CSV table of C-alpha atoms and ligand atoms in Angstrom, one decimal:
chain,number,residue,atom,x,y,z
A,1,MET,CA,-14.2,-19.7,42.6
A,2,THR,CA,-12.5,-17.2,40.3
A,3,SER,CA,-9.5,-18.3,38.4
A,4,SER,CA,-6.2,-16.3,38.4
A,5,LEU,CA,-5.3,-17.3,34.8
A,6,HIS,CA,-5.5,-14.5,32.4
A,7,VAL,CA,-4.6,-13.6,28.7
A,8,PRO,CA,-1.7,-11.2,28.9
A,9,LYS,CA,-2.7,-7.3,28.7
A,10,GLY,CA,-3.3,-6.3,25.5
A,11,THR,CA,-3.5,-9.6,24.0
A,12,ARG,CA,-6.7,-11.6,23.0
A,13,ASP,CA,-7.9,-15.3,22.3
A,14,LEU,CA,-9.6,-15.3,18.9
A,15,THR,CA,-12.5,-17.6,18.5
A,16,GLY,CA,-16.1,-18.1,16.7
A,17,ARG,CA,-16.7,-15.7,14.0
A,18,GLU,CA,-13.9,-13.8,14.6
A,19,VAL,CA,-11.3,-16.3,13.8
A,20,GLN,CA,-13.4,-17.5,10.9
A,21,ALA,CA,-13.3,-14.0,9.4
A,22,PHE,CA,-9.5,-13.8,10.1
A,23,ALA,CA,-9.2,-17.3,8.0
A,24,ALA,CA,-11.3,-15.8,5.3
A,25,LEU,CA,-9.3,-12.7,5.1
A,26,GLU,CA,-6.2,-14.7,4.7
A,27,GLN,CA,-7.5,-16.4,1.8
A,28,VAL,CA,-8.8,-13.5,-0.1
A,29,ALA,CA,-5.6,-11.6,0.3
A,30,ARG,CA,-3.7,-15.1,-1.0
A,31,ARG,CA,-6.0,-14.9,-3.9
A,32,VAL,CA,-5.4,-11.2,-4.8
A,33,PHE,CA,-1.6,-11.5,-4.0
A,34,GLY,CA,-1.7,-14.3,-6.8
A,35,LEU,CA,-3.5,-12.0,-9.2
A,36,PHE,CA,-0.5,-9.3,-8.9
A,37,HIS,CA,1.9,-12.2,-9.0
A,38,PHE,CA,3.3,-12.0,-5.2
A,39,GLU,CA,4.9,-14.8,-3.6
A,40,GLU,CA,4.6,-15.7,0.2
A,41,ILE,CA,7.4,-15.5,2.5
A,42,ARG,CA,7.6,-16.4,6.3
A,43,THR,CA,10.1,-14.6,8.3
A,44,PRO,CA,10.8,-15.3,11.9
A,45,ILE,CA,8.8,-13.6,14.7
A,46,PHE,CA,12.2,-12.2,16.4
A,47,GLU,CA,15.2,-10.6,14.9
A,48,THR,CA,17.9,-8.7,16.3
A,49,VAL,CA,17.1,-5.5,17.9
A,50,ASP,CA,19.8,-3.6,15.7
A,51,LEU,CA,17.6,-4.7,12.4
A,52,PHE,CA,14.7,-2.6,13.9
A,53,SER,CA,16.4,0.3,15.2
A,54,ARG,CA,18.0,0.7,11.9
A,55,SER,CA,15.4,0.4,9.5
A,56,LEU,CA,12.4,2.1,11.6
A,57,GLY,CA,14.7,4.7,13.0
A,58,GLU,CA,16.1,5.3,16.7
A,59,THR,CA,13.4,8.2,17.2
A,60,SER,CA,10.3,6.2,15.9
A,61,ASP,CA,7.7,5.6,18.9
A,62,VAL,CA,8.1,1.8,18.0
A,63,VAL,CA,11.8,1.8,18.7
A,64,GLU,CA,11.9,4.1,21.5
A,65,LYS,CA,9.2,2.7,23.4
A,66,GLU,CA,7.3,-0.1,22.1
A,67,MET,CA,9.4,-3.2,21.5
A,68,PHE,CA,9.1,-6.1,23.5
A,69,THR,CA,13.0,-7.2,23.7
A,70,PHE,CA,14.7,-10.2,25.5
A,71,VAL,CA,18.3,-11.5,25.8
A,72,ASP,CA,18.9,-15.0,25.2
A,73,ARG,CA,21.2,-17.4,26.8
A,74,GLY,CA,24.1,-16.4,24.8
A,75,GLU,CA,23.8,-12.6,25.6
A,76,ARG,CA,22.4,-11.5,22.3
A,77,THR,CA,19.6,-9.0,22.3
A,78,PHE,CA,16.6,-9.7,20.1
A,79,ALA,CA,12.8,-8.2,19.8
A,80,LEU,CA,9.7,-9.8,18.8
A,81,ARG,CA,9.0,-7.9,15.6
A,82,PRO,CA,7.0,-5.2,15.6
A,83,GLU,CA,6.3,-5.0,11.7
A,84,GLY,CA,7.1,-6.9,8.9
A,85,THR,CA,9.1,-4.8,6.4
A,86,ALA,CA,12.3,-5.1,8.3
A,87,GLY,CA,12.5,-8.8,8.2
A,88,VAL,CA,11.8,-9.1,4.6
A,89,VAL,CA,14.3,-6.5,3.8
A,90,ARG,CA,17.1,-8.3,5.8
A,91,HIS,CA,16.0,-11.4,3.8
A,92,PHE,CA,16.4,-9.7,0.6
A,93,ILE,CA,19.9,-8.3,1.4
A,94,GLU,CA,21.4,-11.7,3.0
A,95,ASN,CA,20.1,-13.7,0.1
A,96,ASN,CA,21.5,-11.2,-2.5
A,97,LEU,CA,18.3,-11.0,-4.4
A,98,ALA,CA,19.0,-7.7,-5.9
A,99,VAL,CA,19.7,-8.3,-9.6
A,100,GLN,CA,19.8,-5.1,-11.6
A,101,GLY,CA,16.6,-4.7,-13.7
A,102,ASP,CA,14.7,-7.4,-11.5
A,103,SER,CA,11.5,-7.1,-9.3
A,104,HIS,CA,11.0,-9.1,-6.4
A,105,ARG,CA,7.4,-9.3,-4.9
A,106,LEU,CA,6.6,-10.9,-1.6
A,107,PHE,CA,3.9,-10.9,0.8
A,108,TYR,CA,3.5,-12.0,4.4
A,109,MET,CA,1.0,-12.6,7.0
A,110,GLY,CA,1.6,-13.0,10.8
A,111,PRO,CA,1.5,-11.6,14.3
A,112,MET,CA,3.4,-8.5,15.2
A,113,PHE,CA,4.4,-7.1,18.7
A,114,ARG,CA,4.1,-3.7,20.1
A,115,ALA,CA,4.1,-2.7,23.8
A,116,GLU,CA,1.6,-0.1,23.3
A,117,ARG,CA,-1.2,1.3,25.7
A,118,PRO,CA,-4.0,-1.4,24.9
A,119,GLN,CA,-7.2,0.4,23.6
A,120,ALA,CA,-10.1,-0.6,21.2
A,121,GLY,CA,-8.4,-1.4,17.7
A,122,ARG,CA,-5.0,-1.3,19.5
A,123,TYR,CA,-3.3,-4.5,20.8
A,124,ARG,CA,0.2,-5.8,21.8
A,125,GLN,CA,-0.1,-8.6,19.6
A,126,PHE,CA,-1.7,-7.9,16.6
A,127,PHE,CA,-2.0,-9.4,12.9
A,128,GLN,CA,-0.4,-8.0,9.8
A,129,ILE,CA,-0.8,-8.9,6.2
A,130,GLY,CA,1.5,-6.9,4.1
A,131,SER,CA,3.6,-7.0,1.0
A,132,GLU,CA,7.1,-5.5,-0.5
A,133,HIS,CA,7.8,-4.7,-4.0
A,134,PHE,CA,11.4,-4.5,-4.6
A,135,GLY,CA,13.2,-3.2,-7.7
A,136,SER,CA,10.7,-0.8,-9.4
A,137,PRO,CA,11.2,3.0,-9.1
A,138,GLU,CA,8.1,3.4,-11.1
A,139,PRO,CA,4.9,5.2,-10.2
A,140,ALA,CA,2.8,1.9,-11.6
A,141,ALA,CA,4.5,0.1,-8.5
A,142,ASP,CA,3.2,2.2,-6.1
A,143,ALA,CA,-0.3,2.1,-7.9
A,144,ASP,CA,-0.5,-1.3,-8.0
A,145,THR,CA,0.3,-1.7,-4.3
A,146,VAL,CA,-2.4,0.6,-3.6
A,147,LEU,CA,-4.9,-1.1,-6.1
A,148,MET,CA,-4.0,-4.6,-4.5
A,149,MET,CA,-4.8,-3.3,-1.2
A,150,SER,CA,-8.2,-1.9,-2.4
A,151,ARG,CA,-8.8,-4.9,-4.0
A,152,ILE,CA,-8.5,-7.2,-0.8
A,153,PHE,CA,-11.0,-4.7,0.9
A,154,GLU,CA,-13.5,-4.9,-1.7
A,155,GLU,CA,-13.4,-8.6,-2.1
A,156,PHE,CA,-13.2,-9.4,1.6
A,157,GLY,CA,-16.1,-6.4,2.1
A,158,VAL,CA,-15.3,-3.6,4.9
A,159,GLY,CA,-18.2,-1.2,3.7
A,160,GLU,CA,-17.0,2.1,2.8
A,161,PHE,CA,-13.3,3.2,3.0
A,162,GLN,CA,-11.1,6.1,1.9
A,163,ILE,CA,-7.3,6.1,0.7
A,164,HIS,CA,-5.5,8.8,2.0
A,165,VAL,CA,-2.3,9.6,-0.1
A,166,ASN,CA,0.8,12.0,0.1
A,167,SER,CA,4.3,12.3,-1.2
A,168,LEU,CA,7.2,12.9,1.2
A,169,GLY,CA,9.7,13.6,-1.4
A,170,CYS,CA,13.4,12.5,-1.3
A,171,GLN,CA,16.7,13.2,-0.1
A,172,THR,CA,16.9,16.3,-2.3
A,173,CYS,CA,13.9,18.1,-1.5
A,174,ARG,CA,12.9,16.8,1.9
A,175,PRO,CA,15.5,18.9,3.8
A,176,LYS,CA,14.3,22.0,2.3
A,177,HIS,CA,10.5,21.2,3.6
A,178,ARG,CA,12.0,20.1,6.7
A,179,ALA,CA,13.9,23.5,7.4
A,180,ALA,CA,10.7,25.7,6.6
A,181,LEU,CA,8.7,23.4,8.9
A,182,LEU,CA,11.1,23.7,11.8
A,183,ALA,CA,11.0,27.5,11.6
A,184,TYR,CA,7.1,27.5,11.2
A,185,LEU,CA,7.0,24.9,14.3
A,186,LYS,CA,9.5,27.2,16.2
A,187,LYS,CA,7.4,30.3,15.9
A,188,ARG,CA,4.3,28.2,17.5
A,189,GLU,CA,6.3,26.4,19.9
A,190,SER,CA,4.3,27.7,23.0
A,191,GLU,CA,1.2,26.4,21.4
A,192,LEU,CA,2.5,22.9,21.1
A,193,THR,CA,2.5,19.8,23.7
A,194,GLU,CA,5.6,18.6,25.3
A,195,GLU,CA,5.7,15.5,23.1
A,196,SER,CA,5.7,17.8,20.0
A,197,ARG,CA,8.4,19.9,21.3
A,198,ARG,CA,10.6,16.9,21.6
A,199,ARG,CA,9.5,15.5,18.3
A,200,MET,CA,10.0,18.9,16.7
A,201,GLU,CA,13.8,18.6,17.5
A,202,VAL,CA,14.4,14.8,16.3
A,203,ASN,CA,11.8,14.9,13.2
A,204,PRO,CA,9.6,17.9,12.8
A,205,LEU,CA,7.4,15.9,10.4
A,206,ARG,CA,6.3,13.9,13.0
A,207,VAL,CA,4.6,16.9,14.6
A,208,LEU,CA,2.2,16.9,12.0
A,209,ASP,CA,1.4,13.2,13.0
A,210,SER,CA,0.4,14.3,16.5
A,211,LYS,CA,-3.6,13.7,17.5
A,212,VAL,CA,-3.5,16.8,19.4
A,213,ASP,CA,-1.4,19.4,17.5
A,214,GLY,CA,-1.7,18.0,13.9
A,215,PRO,CA,-5.2,19.3,13.3
A,216,LYS,CA,-4.1,22.8,14.7
A,217,LEU,CA,-1.3,23.3,12.4
A,218,THR,CA,-3.4,23.7,9.2
A,219,ASP,CA,-1.2,26.6,7.9
A,220,ALA,CA,2.0,24.4,8.2
A,221,PRO,CA,4.2,24.2,5.0
A,222,ALA,CA,3.1,21.6,2.9
A,223,MET,CA,5.5,19.2,1.3
A,224,LYS,CA,4.1,19.4,-1.9
A,225,ASP,CA,5.0,22.8,-2.2
A,226,PHE,CA,8.5,21.7,-1.9
A,227,LEU,CA,8.6,18.5,-4.0
A,228,CYS,CA,11.3,18.9,-6.6
A,229,SER,CA,10.6,18.1,-10.1
A,230,ASP,CA,11.3,14.5,-10.3
A,231,CYS,CA,9.4,13.7,-7.3
A,232,ALA,CA,6.4,16.1,-8.1
A,233,ALA,CA,6.2,14.3,-11.7
A,234,HIS,CA,6.2,10.7,-9.8
A,235,PHE,CA,3.4,11.7,-7.7
A,236,ASP,CA,1.5,13.1,-10.5
A,237,LEU,CA,1.9,9.8,-12.5
A,238,PHE,CA,1.2,7.8,-9.4
A,239,LEU,CA,-2.1,9.6,-8.9
A,240,GLY,CA,-3.2,9.4,-12.6
A,241,LEU,CA,-2.8,5.9,-12.4
A,242,VAL,CA,-4.9,5.2,-9.4
A,243,GLN,CA,-7.7,7.7,-9.9
A,244,LYS,CA,-8.5,6.0,-13.0
A,245,GLU,CA,-9.3,2.9,-11.3
A,246,THR,CA,-10.7,4.2,-8.1
A,247,SER,CA,-12.6,7.1,-7.0
A,248,ARG,CA,-11.9,6.8,-3.0
A,249,VAL,CA,-8.4,8.4,-3.4
A,250,GLU,CA,-8.0,11.6,-1.3
A,251,ILE,CA,-4.9,13.8,-1.2
A,252,ASN,CA,-4.0,14.3,2.7
A,253,PRO,CA,-1.0,16.8,3.0
A,254,ARG,CA,-0.9,16.2,6.6
A,255,LEU,CA,-0.2,12.3,6.2
A,256,VAL,CA,3.3,11.7,7.4
A,257,ARG,CA,3.5,8.1,8.8
A,258,GLY,CA,5.2,7.1,11.8
A,259,LEU,CA,8.1,5.6,10.6
A,260,ASP,CA,11.5,7.3,9.5
A,261,TYR,CA,12.0,5.2,6.1
A,262,TYR,CA,9.4,6.4,4.0
A,263,THR,CA,10.4,8.4,0.6
A,264,ARG,CA,7.9,9.8,-2.0
A,265,THR,CA,4.5,8.1,-1.9
A,266,VAL,CA,2.7,7.2,1.3
A,267,PHE,CA,-0.7,6.1,1.6
A,268,GLU,CA,-3.3,5.2,4.5
A,269,PHE,CA,-6.6,3.3,4.2
A,270,VAL,CA,-9.3,4.5,6.8
A,271,SER,CA,-12.6,3.3,7.5
A,272,PRO,CA,-15.6,5.3,9.1
A,273,LEU,CA,-16.5,2.0,10.8
A,274,LEU,CA,-13.7,2.1,13.3
A,275,GLY,CA,-13.3,4.7,16.1
A,276,ALA,CA,-10.2,6.7,17.0
A,277,GLN,CA,-8.2,3.8,15.5
A,278,SER,CA,-9.7,4.2,11.9
A,279,ALA,CA,-6.5,3.1,10.1
A,280,LEU,CA,-7.3,-0.3,8.3
A,281,ALA,CA,-4.0,-0.4,6.4
A,282,ALA,CA,-0.9,1.7,5.6
A,283,GLY,CA,2.2,1.8,3.8
A,284,GLY,CA,4.3,3.7,1.1
A,285,ARG,CA,7.7,3.6,-0.9
A,286,TYR,CA,11.1,3.4,0.7
A,287,ASP,CA,13.7,3.9,-1.9
A,288,ASP,CA,16.6,4.2,0.6
A,289,LEU,CA,16.1,1.5,3.2
A,290,VAL,CA,17.8,-1.2,1.6
A,291,GLY,CA,20.7,0.9,1.0
A,292,MET,CA,20.7,2.0,4.7
A,293,LEU,CA,20.6,-1.6,5.9
A,294,GLY,CA,23.8,-2.3,4.2
A,295,GLY,CA,22.5,-3.6,0.7
A,296,PRO,CA,22.7,-2.3,-2.8
A,297,SER,CA,20.3,0.8,-3.6
A,298,VAL,CA,17.2,-0.8,-4.5
A,299,PRO,CA,14.0,1.1,-4.5
A,300,ALA,CA,11.1,-0.6,-2.8
A,301,VAL,CA,7.4,-0.2,-2.1
A,302,GLY,CA,5.1,-2.0,0.4
A,303,PHE,CA,1.8,-1.9,2.7
A,304,ALA,CA,0.6,-3.7,5.7
A,305,LEU,CA,-2.9,-4.2,6.8
A,306,GLY,CA,-4.3,-4.4,10.2
A,307,ALA,CA,-6.0,-7.7,10.3
A,308,ASP,CA,-7.7,-7.2,13.6
A,309,ARG,CA,-9.2,-4.0,12.4
A,310,VAL,CA,-10.1,-5.2,9.0
A,311,VAL,CA,-11.9,-8.0,10.8
A,312,GLU,CA,-13.8,-5.4,12.9
A,313,ALA,CA,-14.8,-3.2,10.2
A,314,HIS,CA,-15.9,-6.6,8.0
A,315,LEU,CA,-18.0,-8.0,11.0
A,316,LYS,CA,-19.7,-4.4,11.8
A,317,TRP,CA,-20.3,-4.1,7.9
A,318,ARG,CA,-21.8,-7.5,7.6
A,319,GLY,CA,-24.2,-7.1,10.8
A,320,GLU,CA,-24.4,-9.1,13.8
A,321,ALA,CA,-27.5,-11.1,12.5
A,322,ASP,CA,-25.5,-12.8,9.6
A,323,LYS,CA,-24.0,-16.1,10.8
A,324,ALA,CA,-23.0,-18.0,7.9
A,325,VAL,CA,-19.4,-17.3,7.3
A,326,SER,CA,-18.5,-20.7,6.5
A,327,ASN,CA,-19.0,-22.0,3.0
A,328,GLN,CA,-19.1,-26.0,4.0
A,329,THR,CA,-22.7,-27.4,3.9
A,330,MET,CA,-23.5,-28.7,7.4
A,331,ALA,CA,-25.0,-32.0,8.0
A,332,VAL,CA,-26.0,-33.4,11.4
A,333,VAL,CA,-26.1,-37.3,11.9
A,334,VAL,CA,-28.5,-38.4,14.7
A,335,ALA,CA,-28.1,-41.9,16.4
A,336,MET,CA,-31.7,-42.6,17.8
A,337,THR,CA,-30.7,-45.9,19.7
A,338,GLU,CA,-27.6,-47.4,21.2
A,339,GLU,CA,-27.7,-49.9,18.4
A,340,SER,CA,-27.5,-47.6,15.7
A,341,VAL,CA,-24.5,-45.7,16.8
A,342,PRO,CA,-22.1,-47.9,14.6
A,343,ALA,CA,-24.1,-47.0,11.4
A,344,ALA,CA,-24.4,-43.2,12.4
A,345,PHE,CA,-20.7,-43.1,13.2
A,346,GLY,CA,-19.7,-44.6,9.8
A,347,LEU,CA,-22.2,-42.4,8.0
A,348,ALA,CA,-20.7,-39.3,9.5
A,349,GLN,CA,-17.1,-40.4,8.3
A,350,LYS,CA,-18.6,-41.0,4.7
A,351,LEU,CA,-20.4,-37.6,4.7
A,352,ARG,CA,-17.2,-35.8,5.9
A,353,LEU,CA,-15.3,-37.6,2.9
A,354,ALA,CA,-17.8,-36.2,0.5
A,355,GLY,CA,-17.0,-32.5,1.7
A,356,PHE,CA,-19.8,-32.2,4.4
A,357,SER,CA,-19.0,-30.6,7.7
A,358,VAL,CA,-20.4,-33.0,10.3
A,359,PRO,CA,-20.1,-32.2,14.0
A,360,PRO,CA,-19.5,-35.4,16.3
A,361,LEU,CA,-22.5,-37.8,17.4
A,362,LEU,CA,-24.5,-36.5,20.2
A,363,PRO,CA,-25.4,-39.4,22.9
A,364,ALA,CA,-28.2,-41.5,21.7
A,365,LYS,CA,-30.0,-40.9,24.9
A,366,LYS,CA,-30.2,-37.3,24.2
A,367,LYS,CA,-33.7,-36.2,23.5
A,368,LEU,CA,-34.5,-36.0,19.6
A,369,LYS,CA,-36.2,-32.5,20.0
A,370,ASN,CA,-33.0,-31.2,21.8
A,371,GLN,CA,-30.7,-32.9,19.2
A,372,LEU,CA,-32.6,-31.2,16.3
A,373,SER,CA,-32.6,-27.5,18.0
A,374,ALA,CA,-29.1,-27.9,18.3
A,375,ALA,CA,-28.8,-28.5,14.7
A,376,VAL,CA,-30.8,-25.5,13.8
A,377,ASP,CA,-28.4,-23.2,16.0
A,378,ALA,CA,-25.4,-24.5,14.4
A,379,GLY,CA,-26.6,-23.6,10.9
A,380,ALA,CA,-27.2,-27.4,9.7
A,381,LYS,CA,-29.0,-27.8,6.2
A,382,TRP,CA,-29.3,-31.5,6.7
A,383,VAL,CA,-30.3,-33.8,9.4
A,384,ILE,CA,-30.0,-37.7,8.9
A,385,LEU,CA,-31.8,-39.9,11.3
A,386,ILE,CA,-30.8,-43.3,12.1
A,387,GLY,CA,-32.9,-45.7,14.6
A,388,GLU,CA,-34.4,-48.9,14.5
A,389,ASP,CA,-36.5,-48.7,11.6
A,390,GLU,CA,-33.7,-47.3,9.4
A,391,LEU,CA,-31.5,-50.2,10.3
A,392,LYS,CA,-34.0,-52.6,9.3
A,393,THR,CA,-35.1,-51.2,6.0
A,394,GLY,CA,-31.6,-49.4,5.0
A,395,GLU,CA,-33.6,-46.1,4.4
A,396,LEU,CA,-32.5,-43.2,6.0
A,397,SER,CA,-34.8,-40.4,7.2
A,398,VAL,CA,-33.6,-37.0,5.7
A,399,LYS,CA,-34.7,-33.7,7.4
A,400,ASP,CA,-34.0,-30.4,5.0
A,401,LEU,CA,-33.9,-27.8,7.4
A,402,SER,CA,-33.9,-24.9,4.9
A,403,THR,CA,-37.5,-26.3,3.4
A,404,ARG,CA,-38.6,-28.1,6.7
A,405,THR,CA,-39.1,-31.2,4.8
A,406,GLN,CA,-38.6,-34.8,5.6
A,407,THR,CA,-38.0,-38.0,3.1
A,408,LYS,CA,-36.6,-41.6,3.1
A,409,VAL,CA,-33.3,-42.0,1.1
A,410,PRO,CA,-31.9,-45.5,0.4
A,411,GLN,CA,-28.4,-45.7,2.5
A,412,GLN,CA,-26.2,-46.1,-0.8
A,413,LYS,CA,-27.8,-43.1,-2.3
A,414,ILE,CA,-27.5,-40.5,0.5
A,415,ILE,CA,-24.4,-38.7,-0.9
A,416,SER,CA,-25.9,-38.3,-4.5
A,417,TYR,CA,-29.2,-37.1,-3.0
A,418,LEU,CA,-27.5,-34.4,-0.7
A,419,THR,CA,-25.2,-33.2,-3.4
A,420,GLY,CA,-28.0,-33.0,-5.8
A,421,THR,CA,-26.1,-35.3,-8.4
A,422,PRO,CA,-27.7,-38.2,-10.1
B,1,AMP,P1,2.0,0.6,10.6
B,1,AMP,O1,2.8,-0.9,10.7
B,1,AMP,O2,2.2,1.2,12.0
B,1,AMP,O3,2.1,1.2,9.5
B,1,AMP,O4,0.7,0.1,10.7
B,1,AMP,C1,-0.1,-0.8,9.9
B,1,AMP,C2,-1.5,-1.2,10.0
B,1,AMP,O5,-1.5,-2.2,11.1
B,1,AMP,C3,-2.2,-0.2,10.6
B,1,AMP,O6,-3.0,0.7,9.8
B,1,AMP,C4,-3.1,-0.9,11.6
B,1,AMP,O7,-4.5,-1.3,10.9
B,1,AMP,C5,-2.4,-2.1,12.0
B,1,AMP,N1,-1.8,-1.8,13.5
B,1,AMP,C6,-0.6,-1.1,13.8
B,1,AMP,N2,-0.7,-1.1,15.2
B,1,AMP,C7,-1.7,-1.8,15.6
B,1,AMP,C8,-1.7,-2.3,16.9
B,1,AMP,N3,-1.1,-2.1,18.0
B,1,AMP,N4,-2.9,-3.1,17.2
B,1,AMP,C9,-3.9,-3.6,16.0
B,1,AMP,N5,-3.5,-3.1,14.7
B,1,AMP,C10,-2.2,-2.4,14.6
């Protein structure tokens, strides 16, 4: 009989090595955020629709067609959060955290929701880890954000990756570029897809983002030729700081990012191990967003990494053969007779208290040979046998699976024997 139960389209259950890798990534990220002095924030997974349409822009793909929205019993309209920045900015404004000259640094981790067409590396529920740094207009804040992400990837391990960077300018210089770009696109309108022609009218920059048309438009006016002197100096300083620390940085004049709120620095981390969805993480500066949402004018810079893709790159890079993700040593206790079950059960608890990972006892009647091969498959280091002889003598039989040796160890010395402490 086939079951009619299915995980919702575009979502998945995470199990085994994958969920272990997610947990390991969270642990690495927490450590690195600590090194850069960022604090954790957990915001609700749903917010008012209005918050997202005002922050991401009415014309962004996310707001136009990808939000999961619902109306509650009080006729209020909410959306499952499609990204993390809007909620953190809402928190920042709501709690009046803007104090002149102060910097606020927050990080978050959690599921995000977008009703996208599912494909490899693109899900409807995916997990992001990100940070927001409020209050600093300095290029050093942008550089710190990029280096923090880079450090997470290096410590977690994703193999090779590149850091693409660009500047989108500010309110002063962006309109000039926009006008030049629009004039250029108008001339080539007949070559563009319908989607690009539509984007051209609402936000011409986004045409450069198009997978189909972007690569054709190599001679499009580049933002860097239009940057005002402040934005150009900001970008140069930022580049100087990051290039001193890493050789992975590449300027990509076509990097524009899909969301409307970015100003000045934008960046994207890409991995050659992933297919079409090669972006591991992305972010940038958003100096106008806090003001746009009704707060004071506070500059900010942030990023978000896609944990699903980072984990995929990590597992590909480590290779399928490598099983040992857990850093806990595993010990298996085998009760060889029904009479030895209570002693074996007690020993399993004692080993767990000492920090060993110990799976539940298997039934005493299960063949010893099968119990041993199960222990090997699970990646155990130790197997401890308790049967009639062991109960009588008080000495346990201990197998070391890594050296394939067996010894007798008095029951009261078992922990010090396994941990190698006298
Ligand atoms: P964005 O919020 O669109 O700037 O995306 C930041 C990062 O989140 C991307 O670089 C991806 O790694 C990841 N991401 C975005 N959308 C999805 C999705 N639908 N499924 C999986 N990962 C995603």
